[in-house]
Tab-separated table of C-alpha atoms in Angstrom:
chain	number	residue	atom	x	y	z
T	12	MET	CA	0.000	0.000	0.000
T	13	ASP	CA	1.305	3.468	-0.900
T	14	PHE	CA	1.579	6.035	1.898
T	15	THR	CA	2.004	9.747	1.244
T	16	ASP	CA	3.026	10.337	4.879
T	17	PRO	CA	6.409	8.797	5.810
T	18	SER	CA	5.418	8.559	9.481
T	19	ALA	CA	2.305	6.554	8.601
T	20	SER	CA	4.437	4.287	6.436
T	21	ALA	CA	6.861	3.691	9.317
T	22	LEU	CA	4.026	2.861	11.722
T	23	TYR	CA	2.493	0.470	9.202
T	24	GLU	CA	5.833	-1.281	8.707
T	25	ALA	CA	6.207	-1.674	12.487
T	26	VAL	CA	2.718	-3.164	12.721
T	27	VAL	CA	3.552	-5.611	9.921
T	28	ARG	CA	6.751	-6.641	11.707
T	29	SER	CA	4.676	-7.687	14.730
T	30	GLY	CA	3.268	-10.379	12.423
T	31	GLY	CA	1.708	-13.266	14.274
T	32	ASP	CA	1.501	-11.172	17.464
T	33	LEU	CA	-0.641	-8.491	15.789
T	34	VAL	CA	-4.223	-7.838	16.882
T	35	VAL	CA	-6.646	-6.106	14.490
T	36	GLY	CA	-9.703	-4.310	15.883
T	37	LEU	CA	-12.405	-2.930	13.609
T	38	ASP	CA	-15.434	-0.751	14.186
T	39	PHE	CA	-18.594	-1.723	12.283
T	40	ASP	CA	-20.619	1.265	11.015
T	41	GLY	CA	-18.612	3.575	8.793
T	42	THR	CA	-15.654	1.192	8.885
T	43	LEU	CA	-16.785	-2.237	7.693
T	44	ALA	CA	-20.233	-1.042	6.593
T	45	PRO	CA	-21.216	2.290	5.015
T	46	ILE	CA	-23.220	4.829	7.008
T	47	VAL	CA	-26.848	4.625	5.822
T	48	GLU	CA	-30.070	6.361	6.814
T	49	ASP	CA	-31.609	3.123	8.077
T	50	PRO	CA	-29.171	1.471	10.537
T	51	THR	CA	-30.937	-1.862	10.082
T	52	ARG	CA	-29.647	-1.947	6.494
T	53	ALA	CA	-25.973	-1.283	7.206
T	54	HIS	CA	-24.464	-4.373	5.598
T	55	VAL	CA	-20.711	-4.830	5.433
T	56	HIS	CA	-18.620	-4.253	2.312
T	57	PRO	CA	-18.914	-7.414	0.175
T	58	GLU	CA	-15.192	-8.207	0.499
T	59	VAL	CA	-15.175	-8.027	4.294
T	60	PRO	CA	-16.134	-11.632	5.202
T	61	ASP	CA	-13.400	-13.237	3.097
T	62	LEU	CA	-10.865	-10.626	4.181
T	63	LEU	CA	-11.555	-11.228	7.875
T	64	VAL	CA	-10.999	-14.945	7.384
T	65	ALA	CA	-7.777	-14.375	5.454
T	66	LEU	CA	-6.596	-11.842	8.029
T	67	SER	CA	-7.227	-14.236	10.906
T	68	GLU	CA	-4.722	-16.662	9.400
T	69	VAL	CA	-1.816	-14.201	9.623
T	70	VAL	CA	-2.454	-12.285	12.872
T	71	ARG	CA	-2.937	-13.163	16.530
T	72	GLY	CA	-6.614	-12.240	16.574
T	73	VAL	CA	-9.334	-10.223	14.849
T	74	ALA	CA	-12.067	-8.386	16.745
T	75	VAL	CA	-15.051	-6.327	15.668
T	76	VAL	CA	-15.637	-3.673	18.343
T	77	THR	CA	-18.902	-1.820	17.850
T	78	GLY	CA	-21.518	0.250	19.598
T	79	ARG	CA	-24.149	-2.030	18.112
T	80	PRO	CA	-25.573	-4.977	20.003
T	81	VAL	CA	-23.604	-8.097	19.103
T	82	ARG	CA	-26.568	-9.853	17.504
T	83	GLN	CA	-27.110	-6.948	15.096
T	84	ALA	CA	-23.470	-6.977	14.018
T	85	LEU	CA	-23.533	-10.744	13.562
T	86	ALA	CA	-26.605	-10.540	11.326
T	87	LEU	CA	-25.620	-7.492	9.265
T	88	GLY	CA	-22.037	-8.617	8.740
T	89	ASP	CA	-22.647	-12.337	8.329
T	90	LEU	CA	-20.143	-12.523	11.170
T	91	ASP	CA	-21.585	-15.732	12.569
T	92	GLN	CA	-20.510	-17.516	9.394
T	93	VAL	CA	-17.206	-15.664	9.417
T	94	GLY	CA	-16.651	-16.904	12.952
T	95	SER	CA	-17.403	-20.483	11.925
T	96	ARG	CA	-14.873	-20.333	9.123
T	97	ILE	CA	-12.226	-18.792	11.363
T	98	ASN	CA	-12.870	-21.296	14.137
T	99	ASP	CA	-12.442	-24.139	11.647
T	100	LEU	CA	-8.962	-22.738	11.022
T	101	HIS	CA	-8.298	-22.748	14.780
T	102	ARG	CA	-7.775	-18.994	14.728
T	103	SER	CA	-9.161	-16.245	17.015
T	104	PHE	CA	-12.159	-14.034	16.233
T	105	LEU	CA	-14.598	-12.216	18.484
T	106	VAL	CA	-17.232	-9.498	18.432
T	107	LEU	CA	-17.534	-6.955	21.236
T	108	GLY	CA	-20.876	-5.150	21.189
T	109	GLN	CA	-22.106	-2.020	22.924
T	110	TYR	CA	-18.529	-0.730	23.257
T	111	GLY	CA	-17.383	-3.915	24.985
T	112	ASN	CA	-20.290	-4.634	27.329
T	113	GLU	CA	-21.308	-7.618	25.174
T	114	ARG	CA	-18.963	-10.377	24.015
T	115	TRP	CA	-19.266	-13.169	21.460
T	116	THR	CA	-16.450	-15.491	20.395
T	117	ALA	CA	-16.112	-17.859	17.459
T	118	VAL	CA	-15.480	-20.646	19.980
T	119	ASP	CA	-18.325	-20.159	22.472
T	120	ARG	CA	-20.824	-18.709	19.953
T	121	ARG	CA	-23.035	-17.138	22.592
T	122	VAL	CA	-23.525	-13.545	23.707
T	123	VAL	CA	-22.318	-12.742	27.207
T	124	SER	CA	-23.979	-9.574	28.459
T	125	PRO	CA	-24.617	-7.712	31.731
T	126	ARG	CA	-28.016	-6.493	32.890
T	127	PRO	CA	-29.368	-3.210	31.426
T	128	PRO	CA	-28.049	-0.204	33.354
T	129	ALA	CA	-30.034	1.294	36.187
T	130	GLY	CA	-31.734	4.436	34.938
T	131	LEU	CA	-32.228	3.316	31.347
T	132	ALA	CA	-35.926	2.532	31.787
T	133	GLY	CA	-36.526	5.950	33.324
T	134	PHE	CA	-34.620	7.665	30.532
T	135	LEU	CA	-36.622	5.801	27.891
T	136	ARG	CA	-39.836	7.121	29.413
T	137	GLU	CA	-38.522	10.648	28.854
T	138	VAL	CA	-37.536	10.142	25.225
T	139	PRO	CA	-40.909	11.106	23.633
T	140	SER	CA	-40.851	14.387	25.550
T	141	LEU	CA	-37.204	15.052	24.663
T	142	VAL	CA	-37.671	14.641	20.914
T	143	ARG	CA	-40.780	16.856	20.981
T	144	ARG	CA	-38.946	19.601	22.880
T	145	ALA	CA	-36.124	19.405	20.352
T	146	GLY	CA	-38.571	19.826	17.475
T	147	ALA	CA	-37.593	16.385	16.234
T	148	PRO	CA	-40.631	14.200	17.013
T	149	ASP	CA	-39.820	11.873	14.107
T	150	ALA	CA	-36.272	11.119	15.237
T	151	TYR	CA	-35.573	7.406	14.938
T	152	VAL	CA	-35.290	5.800	18.361
T	153	GLU	CA	-33.217	2.601	18.332
T	154	PRO	CA	-33.436	0.499	21.516
T	155	LYS	CA	-30.283	-1.585	22.023
T	156	GLY	CA	-31.085	-3.513	25.175
T	157	LEU	CA	-28.219	-2.032	27.182
T	158	ALA	CA	-28.554	1.399	25.559
T	159	VAL	CA	-30.705	3.557	23.296
T	160	ALA	CA	-29.666	5.570	20.243
T	161	LEU	CA	-31.525	8.564	18.826
T	162	HIS	CA	-30.904	9.209	15.122
T	163	THR	CA	-31.708	12.447	13.257
T	164	ARG	CA	-30.275	11.408	9.869
T	165	ARG	CA	-33.745	10.830	8.352
T	166	LEU	CA	-35.141	14.243	9.329
T	167	ASP	CA	-35.522	17.296	7.068
T	168	ASP	CA	-32.982	19.231	9.139
T	169	PRO	CA	-30.732	16.456	10.509
T	170	ALA	CA	-27.890	18.672	11.753
T	171	GLY	CA	-30.157	21.277	13.343
T	172	SER	CA	-32.302	18.605	14.973
T	173	PHE	CA	-29.208	16.915	16.360
T	174	ALA	CA	-27.861	20.200	17.754
T	175	ARG	CA	-31.137	20.858	19.571
T	176	LEU	CA	-31.521	17.302	20.812
T	177	LEU	CA	-28.014	16.712	22.167
T	178	PRO	CA	-28.113	19.082	25.196
T	179	LEU	CA	-31.577	17.838	26.192
T	180	VAL	CA	-30.447	14.215	26.012
T	181	THR	CA	-27.228	15.023	27.885
T	182	ASP	CA	-29.120	16.630	30.763
T	183	ALA	CA	-31.658	13.792	30.981
T	184	ALA	CA	-28.956	11.127	30.853
T	185	ALA	CA	-27.064	12.815	33.696
T	186	ARG	CA	-30.191	12.759	35.855
T	187	HIS	CA	-30.456	9.002	35.324
T	188	GLY	CA	-26.752	8.286	35.881
T	189	LEU	CA	-26.100	7.349	32.251
T	190	ALA	CA	-23.308	8.178	29.787
T	191	VAL	CA	-23.806	9.991	26.491
T	192	GLU	CA	-21.947	9.057	23.283
T	193	PRO	CA	-22.501	11.561	20.439
T	194	GLY	CA	-21.836	10.421	16.885
T	195	ARG	CA	-22.588	11.462	13.329
T	196	LEU	CA	-26.239	12.573	13.603
T	197	VAL	CA	-26.817	10.043	16.375
T	198	VAL	CA	-26.548	10.248	20.138
T	199	GLU	CA	-26.369	7.114	22.257
T	200	VAL	CA	-27.203	6.828	25.932
T	201	ARG	CA	-25.730	3.906	27.861
T	202	ALA	CA	-24.132	2.787	31.113
T	203	PRO	CA	-20.961	4.630	32.152
T	204	GLY	CA	-17.667	2.869	32.739
T	205	MET	CA	-17.140	1.023	29.460
T	206	HIS	CA	-15.673	2.347	26.219
T	207	LYS	CA	-13.609	1.161	23.273
T	208	GLY	CA	-10.353	2.209	24.907
T	209	LEU	CA	-10.938	-0.321	27.683
T	210	SER	CA	-11.894	-2.914	25.073
T	211	VAL	CA	-8.668	-2.338	23.160
T	212	ARG	CA	-6.565	-2.589	26.317
T	213	ARG	CA	-8.262	-5.824	27.400
T	214	LEU	CA	-7.891	-7.384	23.960
T	215	ALA	CA	-4.198	-6.505	23.896
T	216	GLU	CA	-3.721	-8.152	27.281
T	217	GLU	CA	-5.861	-11.200	26.462
T	218	TRP	CA	-4.012	-11.864	23.218
T	219	SER	CA	-0.532	-10.729	24.387
T	220	ALA	CA	-0.372	-8.255	21.512
T	221	LYS	CA	2.937	-6.903	20.322
T	222	GLY	CA	1.123	-4.959	17.607
T	223	PHE	CA	-2.372	-3.478	17.419
T	224	LEU	CA	-4.127	-1.869	14.471
T	225	PHE	CA	-7.559	-0.369	15.063
T	226	ALA	CA	-9.880	1.273	12.515
T	227	GLY	CA	-12.876	3.424	13.408
T	228	ASP	CA	-14.817	6.406	12.124
T	229	ASP	CA	-16.609	8.286	14.899
T	230	LEU	CA	-16.329	9.861	18.343
T	231	GLY	CA	-16.925	6.493	20.000
T	232	ASP	CA	-13.499	5.466	18.670
T	233	VAL	CA	-11.588	8.354	20.263
T	234	GLU	CA	-10.842	6.370	23.428
T	235	ALA	CA	-9.537	3.461	21.334
T	236	PHE	CA	-7.173	5.754	19.425
T	237	THR	CA	-6.023	7.355	22.682
T	238	GLU	CA	-5.320	3.919	24.169
T	239	LEU	CA	-3.256	2.982	21.124
T	240	ARG	CA	-1.037	6.004	21.726
T	241	ALA	CA	-0.518	4.942	25.337
T	242	MET	CA	0.317	1.388	24.267
T	243	ARG	CA	2.864	2.715	21.775
T	244	THR	CA	4.802	4.325	24.623
T	245	GLU	CA	4.858	0.868	26.241
T	246	GLY	CA	6.572	-0.714	23.245
T	247	VAL	CA	3.539	-2.036	21.335
T	248	ALA	CA	3.522	-1.286	17.594
T	249	THR	CA	0.188	0.487	17.030
T	250	MET	CA	-1.673	2.198	14.225
T	251	ALA	CA	-4.934	4.149	14.458
T	252	VAL	CA	-6.873	4.293	11.184
T	253	CYS	CA	-9.673	6.819	10.703
T	254	SER	CA	-12.294	5.665	8.213
T	255	HIS	CA	-14.017	8.982	7.743
T	256	GLY	CA	-15.682	8.703	4.334
T	257	GLY	CA	-15.261	12.463	3.927
T	258	ASP	CA	-17.203	13.672	6.965
T	259	GLY	CA	-15.551	12.208	10.038
T	260	PRO	CA	-15.081	14.147	13.304
T	261	GLU	CA	-11.989	16.328	13.534
T	262	GLU	CA	-11.162	14.960	16.987
T	263	LEU	CA	-10.714	11.481	15.564
T	264	GLU	CA	-8.685	12.605	12.551
T	265	GLU	CA	-6.293	14.485	14.834
T	266	LEU	CA	-5.581	11.270	16.740
T	267	ALA	CA	-5.347	9.097	13.628
T	268	ASP	CA	-2.107	7.843	12.131
T	269	LEU	CA	-3.807	7.210	8.795
T	270	VAL	CA	-7.039	8.454	7.235
T	271	VAL	CA	-8.760	6.317	4.598
T	272	ASP	CA	-11.899	6.828	2.549
T	273	GLY	CA	-14.598	4.856	4.343
T	274	PRO	CA	-15.141	1.101	4.074
T	275	ASP	CA	-13.543	1.026	0.628
T	276	GLY	CA	-10.353	2.437	2.106
T	277	VAL	CA	-10.478	0.027	5.037
T	278	VAL	CA	-10.869	-2.913	2.662
T	279	GLU	CA	-7.874	-1.717	0.633
T	280	LEU	CA	-5.798	-1.466	3.819
T	281	LEU	CA	-6.824	-4.916	5.068
T	282	ARG	CA	-6.100	-6.423	1.659
T	283	ALA	CA	-2.598	-4.913	1.778
T	284	LEU	CA	-2.126	-6.131	5.351
T	285	VAL	CA	-3.003	-9.698	4.426
T	286	HIS	CA	-0.598	-9.542	1.483
T	287	ASP	CA	2.255	-8.050	3.507
T	288	LEU	CA	1.847	-10.544	6.356
T	289	SER	CA	1.579	-13.621	4.141
């Protein structure tokens, strides 16, 4: 793969040198699957399943780390079948859902999940009032079991609706002891205490990673990118890849070592990684 930035090239080469001790973590929406108006139709790039299988053969482990519930990611990405194929090769693959609160492995093939957070039921009762006060009564409300996401992408004024909704949701979430995760025209409310940075750290420890490449596209990936920087100071070869598709958050791009053009760019990078590690 050609890099215009010499520093990105050097980081990529270090990641490749970690070889069989490399862990690859991948966000779902905006990274493996394009951002779409209807989140129930966010299917992965057609090359992703075969690439994940091929990648698993040359690295220590592959993980999908997403804000989605695990079962959604499994269905939309055909990841259950991907896991079967990888398990047949005696390689490691897992899916962490809801930022790491849910876990599914290709070996166990069951979702391990905590109870819904205290306060979520009370917050959900407030949602109809919140969207009305924000002038966004038709905002799409997506229950996630352990969380709830409010999307404004389908509305006539998605950005304006989001700007009005976010402070109302933030205040209500605080009253119920919940965390708020803003994204691209979506705000998610969930239990505090878990984020992708913790997931990355735990994966690195579980798999004894000497290298870690993580790709993500939104504010929920900031903690993961920050953790990669900390791990780099500890001697782990790391690379943070921003899959922005042209409209990613500036905060994430500033932390990224490499910016690629959405799922197409991620697929190109993974294809190169498989080639360079084989």
